[in-house]
């Protein structure tokens, strides 16, 4: 007989853990850059509308499904569908997706740890050369850092939901908020900082086109940890007396606020570095920004605060990103752990070791796909371009499959589980929810236009990534 299901100890604990999951590298870097390039305040507005009107209902659906079934995603779909073969597919997708995203994200996190260590060792000048990145990702240290990161994450997971995941979130998230604010305050006092703020905030509605709208939507969906099985799993650890609607709102607000605040750090830093810069030329990729561009900016701070000050600033920044990445990784690896425990009756430790062993092998395959091993470096050719193993994992699982998973959750909750049952679960712990505008909206939108939008995004990404052209 399995032990009683673990639960989060408090509502705040859940909110911080779920926000820890949602806040990641994308919030801190990709979001501010995307916003600045795509209409500033206008993008922010579109993004916020998507978060609250499209993504929030999906989050509620995932949490409700998890809490109702008290199971991992595979078990949740099976139980609620009464064992339907068709509906086992999204369950398996909600297992494989987080598993593979974790592999790819682990490698990026390892690089961040590497950059943090180098900044602390006084090697910011090296990091700022740009050429360092290529050397570093192909150096043996990557494997050492990989072990360190995996020990940290799996160490937290071994302690369980309340003493591991929740406690880590309660320590790390406030730390993240403080570091972020401290960096923002410092940067805003620099010369030309306000130029960056202007670029970031002044709305330019002429930039809003279908492509920008689809980008904002994909970014919002991805940022909130949706379609990854995480919210289903975390929902299963929620207590019945906690309100799903209001907790989801708190998570969405926190995630959005962190992303917004990160813009007040990134843009002013860029404009302090170069007031003439054309933001359209900034790299779209988070990795390009973090490892190639930002170190140059940090290094340049030495003219006003000295080399030591600049290194300290860089170290705090990399630590901030590391914390954001670790809390996301913890949440995403908990999904396969929960599945092995629920579906295979494994105990927590054994599940963690099993997953860590496979992930270690796959993460090494990703890590060597930048030149160290040719077979992984030239793994496939897609739409005429060479793709490494790392690229392929990112493309399939990080970029493409999430909206499909989201679409399946919506359809499942509304048409298989049924609206009335879903509503009942949302009212559990929130008796005032029944009959509100929000309840009617969530119920209606999840069965109609939200799955449609997710379908469009899925098809568009598929066409764009795998066939090289976009419909939008
Ligand atoms: N918000 C994350 C980011 O900005 C994306 C994300 C959400 C994520 N949940 C995750 C990444 C879990 C890894 C694991 O990067």
Coordinates of C-alpha atoms and ligand atoms in Angstrom, one line a residue:
X1 CA 0.0 0.0 0.0
X2 CA 1.4 3.4 -1.0
X3 CA 1.9 6.0 1.8
X4 CA -0.6 8.8 2.1
X5 CA -0.2 11.5 -0.6
X6 CA 2.2 14.3 0.2
X7 CA 0.8 17.8 0.4
X8 CA 2.1 21.3 0.4
X9 CA 2.0 22.6 4.0
X10 CA 0.4 26.0 3.2
X11 CA -1.3 28.1 0.5
X12 CA 1.7 30.4 0.5
X13 CA 4.0 27.4 0.1
X14 CA 2.1 26.2 -2.9
X15 CA 2.1 29.7 -4.5
X16 CA 5.8 30.1 -4.0
X17 CA 6.6 26.6 -5.3
X18 CA 4.4 27.1 -8.4
X19 CA 5.8 30.6 -8.9
X20 CA 9.3 29.2 -8.5
X21 CA 8.4 26.7 -11.3
X22 CA 7.0 29.4 -13.5
X23 CA 9.8 32.0 -13.0
X24 CA 12.7 30.9 -15.1
X25 CA 15.4 32.0 -17.5
X26 CA 12.8 33.1 -20.0
X27 CA 11.2 35.6 -17.5
X28 CA 14.5 37.2 -16.7
X29 CA 16.0 37.5 -20.2
X30 CA 13.8 36.4 -23.1
X31 CA 10.7 38.3 -22.0
X32 CA 12.3 41.8 -21.6
X33 CA 14.0 41.5 -25.0
X34 CA 10.9 40.2 -26.7
X35 CA 8.9 43.0 -25.2
X36 CA 11.3 45.8 -26.2
X37 CA 11.5 44.5 -29.8
X38 CA 7.8 44.1 -30.2
X39 CA 6.2 47.3 -29.2
X40 CA 7.2 47.9 -25.6
X41 CA 4.2 48.7 -23.5
X42 CA 2.0 47.5 -26.2
X43 CA 3.5 44.0 -26.0
X44 CA 3.2 44.1 -22.2
X45 CA -0.4 44.8 -22.5
X46 CA -1.0 42.0 -25.0
X47 CA 1.0 39.7 -22.9
X48 CA -0.9 40.5 -19.7
X49 CA -4.2 40.0 -21.5
X50 CA -3.0 36.5 -22.7
X51 CA -1.8 35.6 -19.2
X52 CA -5.1 36.4 -17.6
X53 CA -7.6 35.5 -20.3
X54 CA -6.1 32.5 -22.0
X55 CA -3.4 31.0 -19.7
X56 CA -5.0 31.4 -16.3
X57 CA -8.0 29.2 -17.2
X58 CA -5.6 26.5 -18.5
X59 CA -3.7 26.7 -15.2
X60 CA -6.9 26.2 -13.3
X61 CA -7.8 23.2 -15.5
X62 CA -4.5 21.6 -14.9
X63 CA -4.6 22.2 -11.1
X64 CA -8.2 21.0 -10.8
X65 CA -7.4 17.8 -12.8
X66 CA -4.4 17.1 -10.5
X67 CA -6.2 17.8 -7.3
X68 CA -9.3 15.8 -8.2
X69 CA -7.4 12.7 -9.2
X70 CA -4.7 13.0 -6.6
X71 CA -2.4 11.6 -9.2
X72 CA 0.6 12.2 -11.5
X73 CA -0.5 13.2 -15.1
X74 CA -0.5 9.7 -16.5
X75 CA -2.7 8.5 -13.6
X76 CA -4.8 11.7 -13.7
X77 CA -5.8 11.2 -17.3
X78 CA -6.4 7.5 -16.8
X79 CA -8.5 7.8 -13.7
X80 CA -10.7 10.7 -14.8
X81 CA -11.2 9.2 -18.3
X82 CA -12.1 5.8 -16.8
X83 CA -9.2 4.2 -18.5
X84 CA -9.8 5.4 -22.1
X85 CA -7.0 4.4 -24.5
X86 CA -7.2 7.7 -26.4
X87 CA -6.9 9.8 -23.3
X88 CA -3.8 8.0 -22.1
X89 CA -1.9 9.8 -24.9
X90 CA -1.9 13.3 -23.2
X91 CA -1.0 11.6 -20.0
X92 CA 2.1 10.1 -21.6
X93 CA 2.9 13.4 -23.3
X94 CA 2.7 15.1 -20.0
X95 CA 5.3 12.7 -18.8
X96 CA 7.8 12.7 -21.7
X97 CA 7.6 16.5 -22.2
X98 CA 8.8 17.6 -18.8
X99 CA 11.3 14.8 -18.8
X100 CA 13.0 16.0 -22.0
X101 CA 12.6 19.7 -21.2
X102 CA 14.5 19.0 -18.0
X103 CA 17.3 17.4 -20.0
X104 CA 17.8 20.5 -22.1
X105 CA 17.2 23.0 -19.3
X106 CA 19.8 21.1 -17.1
X107 CA 22.5 21.9 -19.7
X108 CA 21.7 25.6 -19.8
X109 CA 21.6 25.7 -16.0
X110 CA 25.0 24.1 -15.9
X111 CA 26.4 26.8 -18.1
X112 CA 24.9 29.4 -15.8
X113 CA 26.6 27.8 -12.8
X114 CA 29.8 27.9 -14.8
X115 CA 29.5 31.6 -15.5
X116 CA 28.6 32.3 -11.8
X117 CA 31.8 30.5 -10.7
X118 CA 33.9 32.4 -13.2
X119 CA 32.5 35.7 -12.1
X120 CA 33.2 34.9 -8.5
X121 CA 36.7 33.8 -9.4
X122 CA 37.4 37.3 -10.9
X123 CA 37.3 36.1 -14.5
X124 CA 34.6 38.5 -15.7
X125 CA 37.1 39.9 -18.3
X126 CA 37.3 36.4 -19.8
X127 CA 33.5 36.0 -19.9
X128 CA 33.2 39.3 -21.7
X129 CA 35.3 38.2 -24.6
X130 CA 32.4 36.2 -26.1
X131 CA 34.9 33.6 -27.4
X132 CA 34.9 32.1 -23.9
X133 CA 31.5 30.6 -24.3
X134 CA 32.5 28.2 -27.1
X135 CA 35.5 27.0 -25.1
X136 CA 33.6 26.7 -21.9
X137 CA 30.7 24.6 -23.2
X138 CA 33.2 22.1 -24.7
X139 CA 35.3 21.9 -21.6
X140 CA 35.4 19.0 -19.1
X141 CA 34.1 21.3 -16.3
X142 CA 30.7 21.1 -17.9
X143 CA 30.4 17.5 -16.7
X144 CA 31.5 18.4 -13.2
X145 CA 28.9 21.2 -13.0
X146 CA 26.3 18.8 -14.4
X147 CA 26.9 16.5 -11.4
X148 CA 26.7 19.4 -9.0
X149 CA 23.5 20.8 -10.4
X150 CA 21.9 17.3 -10.4
X151 CA 23.0 16.6 -6.9
X152 CA 21.4 19.9 -5.8
X153 CA 18.1 19.4 -7.5
X154 CA 17.7 15.7 -6.7
X155 CA 18.8 16.5 -3.1
X156 CA 15.8 18.9 -2.8
X157 CA 13.5 16.3 -4.4
X158 CA 14.6 13.6 -2.0
X159 CA 13.3 15.6 0.9
X160 CA 9.8 15.5 -0.5
X161 CA 7.1 17.9 -1.3
X162 CA 6.8 19.8 2.0
X163 CA 10.4 19.6 3.3
X164 CA 12.1 19.7 -0.1
X165 CA 10.2 21.5 -2.8
X166 CA 8.2 23.8 -0.6
X167 CA 11.0 24.7 1.8
X168 CA 13.4 25.4 -1.1
X169 CA 10.8 27.6 -2.7
X170 CA 10.2 29.5 0.6
X171 CA 13.9 30.2 0.9
X172 CA 14.9 30.7 -2.7
X173 CA 12.0 32.8 -4.0
X174 CA 12.2 35.6 -1.5
X175 CA 16.0 35.6 -2.2
X176 CA 15.2 35.9 -5.9
X177 CA 12.9 38.9 -5.3
X178 CA 15.4 40.7 -3.2
X179 CA 18.3 40.2 -5.6
X180 CA 16.2 41.2 -8.5
X181 CA 15.0 44.4 -6.8
X182 CA 18.5 45.2 -5.6
X183 CA 19.9 44.9 -9.1
X184 CA 17.0 47.0 -10.5
X185 CA 17.6 49.8 -8.0
X186 CA 21.3 49.9 -8.7
X187 CA 20.9 49.9 -12.5
X188 CA 18.2 52.6 -12.5
X189 CA 20.7 55.0 -10.9
X190 CA 23.1 54.5 -13.8
X191 CA 23.6 57.0 -16.7
X192 CA 21.1 56.6 -19.6
X193 CA 19.1 54.0 -17.6
X194 CA 16.0 55.9 -18.3
X195 CA 16.5 55.5 -22.1
X196 CA 16.2 51.8 -21.6
X197 CA 13.1 52.2 -19.4
X198 CA 11.5 54.3 -22.2
X199 CA 12.2 51.8 -24.8
X200 CA 10.8 49.1 -22.6
X201 CA 7.6 50.8 -21.6
X202 CA 6.5 53.3 -24.2
X203 CA 3.9 51.5 -26.3
X204 CA 4.3 51.3 -30.0
X205 CA 1.0 49.8 -31.2
X206 CA 2.2 49.8 -34.9
X207 CA 4.5 46.9 -34.0
X208 CA 1.6 44.7 -33.0
X209 CA 1.0 42.2 -35.8
X210 CA -0.1 38.6 -35.9
X211 CA 3.5 37.4 -35.5
X212 CA 4.0 39.5 -32.3
X213 CA 0.6 38.3 -31.0
X214 CA 1.5 34.7 -31.5
X215 CA 4.9 35.3 -29.9
X216 CA 3.3 37.0 -26.8
X217 CA 0.9 34.1 -26.5
X218 CA 3.5 31.4 -26.8
X219 CA 5.8 33.2 -24.3
X220 CA 2.9 33.6 -21.8
X221 CA 1.9 30.0 -22.0
X222 CA 5.4 28.7 -21.7
X223 CA 6.3 31.0 -18.9
X224 CA 3.5 29.8 -16.7
X225 CA 4.7 26.2 -16.7
X226 CA 1.6 25.0 -18.7
X227 CA 1.5 22.0 -20.9
X228 CA 4.4 20.4 -18.9
X229 CA 2.4 18.3 -16.4
X230 CA 3.8 20.4 -13.6
X231 CA 0.5 22.0 -12.6
X232 CA -1.3 18.7 -12.7
X233 CA 1.3 17.2 -10.4
X234 CA 1.4 20.3 -8.1
X235 CA -2.4 20.3 -8.1
X236 CA -2.3 16.8 -6.7
X237 CA -0.3 18.1 -3.8
X238 CA -2.8 20.9 -3.1
X239 CA -5.2 20.7 -0.1
X240 CA -8.9 20.6 -0.7
X241 CA -9.5 23.6 1.4
X242 CA -7.3 25.9 -0.7
X243 CA -8.8 27.9 -3.5
X244 CA -7.6 26.9 -7.0
X245 CA -8.8 30.1 -8.7
X246 CA -7.2 32.5 -6.3
X247 CA -4.0 30.5 -5.9
X248 CA -3.6 30.4 -9.7
X249 CA -4.1 34.2 -9.9
X250 CA -1.4 34.7 -7.3
X251 CA 1.0 32.5 -9.3
X252 CA 0.2 34.2 -12.6
X253 CA 0.6 37.7 -11.0
X254 CA 4.0 36.8 -9.4
X255 CA 5.3 35.3 -12.6
X256 CA 4.3 38.3 -14.7
X257 CA 5.6 40.8 -12.1
X258 CA 9.0 39.1 -12.1
X259 CA 9.1 39.1 -15.9
X260 CA 8.1 42.8 -15.9
X261 CA 10.6 43.8 -13.2
X262 CA 13.4 41.9 -15.1
X263 CA 12.8 44.3 -17.9
X264 CA 13.7 47.2 -15.6
X265 CA 17.0 45.5 -15.0
X266 CA 17.9 44.3 -18.5
X267 CA 16.9 47.3 -20.7
X268 CA 18.5 50.0 -18.5
X269 CA 21.7 47.9 -18.3
X270 CA 21.8 47.7 -22.1
X271 CA 21.3 51.4 -22.6
X272 CA 23.8 52.3 -19.9
X273 CA 26.3 50.2 -21.9
X274 CA 25.4 51.7 -25.2
X275 CA 22.8 54.5 -25.4
X276 CA 22.8 54.3 -29.2
X277 CA 21.9 50.7 -29.4
X278 CA 19.1 49.5 -31.7
X279 CA 17.1 47.0 -29.6
X280 CA 16.0 45.4 -32.9
X281 CA 19.5 44.0 -33.2
X282 CA 19.5 42.2 -29.8
X283 CA 19.6 38.4 -29.9
X284 CA 16.3 36.6 -29.6
X285 CA 17.8 33.8 -27.8
X286 CA 18.2 33.8 -24.1
X287 CA 21.4 31.9 -24.3
X288 CA 22.9 34.4 -26.8
X289 CA 22.0 37.3 -24.4
X290 CA 23.1 35.6 -21.2
X291 CA 26.4 34.1 -22.3
X292 CA 27.5 36.5 -25.1
X293 CA 26.0 39.9 -24.6
X294 CA 25.3 40.5 -20.9
X295 CA 28.8 39.7 -19.7
X296 CA 30.1 42.5 -21.9
X297 CA 27.7 44.9 -20.3
X298 CA 28.6 43.8 -16.8
X299 CA 32.3 44.1 -17.6
X300 CA 31.7 47.7 -18.9
X301 CA 30.3 48.6 -15.5
X302 CA 33.9 48.7 -14.2
X303 CA 34.3 52.2 -15.5
X304 CA 31.9 53.4 -12.8
X305 CA 32.1 50.8 -10.0
X306 CA 35.5 49.1 -10.7
X307 CA 36.3 45.6 -11.7
X308 CA 35.4 44.2 -8.3
X309 CA 32.0 45.9 -8.3
X310 CA 31.3 44.8 -11.8
X311 CA 32.2 41.2 -11.0
X312 CA 29.9 41.4 -7.9
X313 CA 27.1 42.7 -10.0
X314 CA 27.6 39.9 -12.6
X315 CA 27.8 37.3 -9.9
X316 CA 24.5 38.4 -8.3
X317 CA 22.9 38.3 -11.7
X318 CA 24.1 34.8 -12.5
X319 CA 23.1 33.7 -9.1
X320 CA 19.6 35.1 -9.6
X321 CA 19.3 33.3 -12.9
X322 CA 20.6 30.1 -11.3
X323 CA 18.0 30.2 -8.6
X324 CA 15.2 30.8 -11.1
X325 CA 16.4 27.9 -13.2
X326 CA 16.8 25.5 -10.2
X327 CA 13.3 26.1 -8.9
X328 CA 12.0 25.4 -12.4
X329 CA 14.0 22.2 -12.7
X330 CA 12.8 21.0 -9.3
X331 CA 9.2 21.3 -10.4
X332 CA 9.7 19.7 -13.8
X333 CA 11.7 16.7 -12.5
X334 CA 9.0 16.1 -9.9
X335 CA 6.6 15.2 -12.7
X336 CA 8.3 12.0 -13.8
X337 CA 9.2 11.3 -10.1
X338 CA 5.5 11.4 -9.2
X339 CA 4.7 9.2 -12.2
X340 CA 7.1 6.5 -11.2
X341 CA 5.8 6.6 -7.6
X342 CA 2.2 6.5 -8.5
X343 CA 2.3 4.2 -11.6
X344 CA 5.1 1.9 -10.6
X345 CA 4.8 2.0 -6.9
X346 CA 8.4 3.1 -6.5
X347 CA 9.5 4.9 -3.4
X348 CA 10.6 8.5 -3.8
X349 CA 14.3 7.8 -3.6
X350 CA 14.3 4.9 -6.1
X351 CA 12.2 7.0 -8.5
X352 CA 14.6 9.9 -8.2
X353 CA 17.7 7.7 -8.8
X354 CA 16.1 6.0 -11.8
X355 CA 15.2 9.3 -13.4
X356 CA 18.5 11.0 -12.6
X357 CA 20.4 8.1 -14.2
X358 CA 18.6 8.4 -17.5
X359 CA 18.6 12.2 -17.4
X360 CA 22.3 12.2 -16.8
X361 CA 23.0 10.2 -19.9
X362 CA 20.7 12.3 -22.1
X363 CA 22.1 15.6 -20.6
X364 CA 25.6 14.4 -21.5
X365 CA 24.3 13.7 -25.1
X366 CA 23.1 17.3 -25.2
X367 CA 26.2 18.7 -23.6
X368 CA 28.5 17.0 -26.2
X369 CA 26.4 18.3 -29.1
X370 CA 28.4 21.5 -29.5
X371 CA 31.4 19.9 -31.3
X372 CA 32.7 17.4 -28.8
X373 CA 30.9 14.5 -30.5
X374 CA 30.1 14.9 -34.2
X375 CA 27.2 12.5 -34.3
X376 CA 25.3 14.5 -31.7
X377 CA 26.5 17.8 -33.2
X378 CA 25.1 16.9 -36.6
X379 CA 22.2 14.9 -35.3
X380 CA 19.6 15.8 -37.9
X381 CA 18.8 18.1 -40.8
X382 CA 15.5 19.9 -40.5
X383 CA 14.1 22.4 -43.0
X384 CA 17.5 22.4 -44.6
X385 CA 19.4 23.3 -41.4
X386 CA 21.7 21.2 -39.4
X387 CA 20.3 20.5 -35.9
X388 CA 22.3 19.2 -33.0
X389 CA 20.8 16.8 -30.5
X390 CA 20.4 19.7 -28.1
X391 CA 18.6 21.8 -30.7
X392 CA 16.3 19.0 -31.5
X393 CA 15.3 18.4 -27.9
X394 CA 14.7 22.1 -27.5
X395 CA 12.7 22.4 -30.7
X396 CA 10.4 19.4 -30.2
X397 CA 9.7 19.7 -26.5
X398 CA 10.3 23.3 -25.5
X399 CA 9.0 25.1 -28.6
X400 CA 6.5 22.9 -30.2
X401 CA 4.7 20.4 -28.0
X402 CA 3.6 22.6 -25.1
X403 CA 0.6 24.2 -26.9
X404 CA -0.5 20.7 -28.0
X405 CA -0.5 19.5 -24.4
X406 CA -2.4 22.6 -23.4
X407 CA -5.0 22.0 -26.1
X408 CA -5.5 18.4 -24.9
X409 CA -5.9 19.5 -21.3
X410 CA -8.7 22.0 -22.3
X411 CA -10.5 19.5 -24.4
X412 CA -10.2 16.7 -21.8
X413 CA -11.4 18.8 -18.9
X414 CA -14.4 20.2 -20.7
X415 CA -15.5 17.4 -22.9
X416 CA -14.4 14.2 -21.2
X417 CA -14.3 15.1 -17.5
X418 CA -17.2 17.5 -18.1
X419 CA -17.8 21.1 -17.2
X420 CA -20.0 20.4 -14.1
X421 CA -17.3 18.2 -12.5
X422 CA -14.6 20.7 -13.3
X423 CA -16.7 23.5 -11.8
X424 CA -17.3 21.4 -8.7
X425 CA -13.6 21.0 -8.2
X426 CA -13.0 24.7 -8.6
X427 CA -15.6 25.4 -6.0
X428 CA -13.9 23.1 -3.6
X429 CA -12.1 25.5 -1.2
X430 CA -13.7 28.4 -2.9
X431 CA -17.4 28.3 -2.4
X432 CA -17.9 31.9 -3.6
X433 CA -16.6 31.0 -7.0
X434 CA -19.8 29.5 -8.3
X435 CA -21.8 31.9 -10.5
X436 CA -19.1 34.6 -10.7
X437 CA -18.1 36.1 -14.0
X438 CA -14.7 34.4 -13.7
X439 CA -16.4 31.0 -13.3
X440 CA -18.5 31.5 -16.4
X441 CA -15.6 32.8 -18.4
X442 CA -13.3 30.0 -17.5
X443 CA -15.9 27.4 -18.2
X444 CA -16.8 28.9 -21.6
X445 CA -13.4 29.8 -22.9
X446 CA -11.8 26.5 -22.1
X447 CA -14.3 24.7 -24.3
X448 CA -14.2 27.2 -27.2
X449 CA -11.6 29.7 -28.2
X450 CA -8.7 28.8 -25.9
X451 CA -8.2 25.3 -27.5
X452 CA -8.6 26.9 -30.9
X453 CA -5.9 29.5 -30.2
X454 CA -3.6 26.8 -28.9
X455 CA -4.2 24.7 -32.0
X456 CA -3.3 27.6 -34.2
X457 CA -0.1 28.2 -32.2
X458 CA 0.8 24.5 -32.4
X459 CA 0.3 24.3 -36.1
X460 CA 2.2 27.5 -36.7
X461 CA 5.2 26.5 -34.6
X462 CA 5.2 23.1 -36.3
X463 CA 5.2 24.8 -39.8
X464 CA 7.8 27.3 -38.7
X465 CA 10.2 25.0 -36.9
X466 CA 10.0 21.9 -39.1
X467 CA 9.1 23.2 -42.5
X468 CA 10.6 26.6 -42.4
X469 CA 7.6 28.7 -43.0
X470 CA 4.9 30.4 -41.0
X471 CA 1.2 30.9 -41.6
X472 CA 0.9 33.9 -39.4
Ligands
LIG1 N1 9.2 30.3 -17.2 C1 10.3 29.4 -17.5 C2 11.3 30.2 -18.2 O1 11.1 31.3 -18.2 C3 9.8 28.4 -18.4 C4 9.4 27.3 -17.6 C5 8.3 27.2 -17.0 C6 10.2 26.2 -17.3 N2 8.3 26.0 -16.2 C7 9.5 25.4 -16.4 C8 11.5 25.8 -17.7 C9 10.0 24.3 -15.9 C10 12.0 24.6 -17.1 C11 11.3 23.9 -16.2 O2 12.4 29.7 -18.5

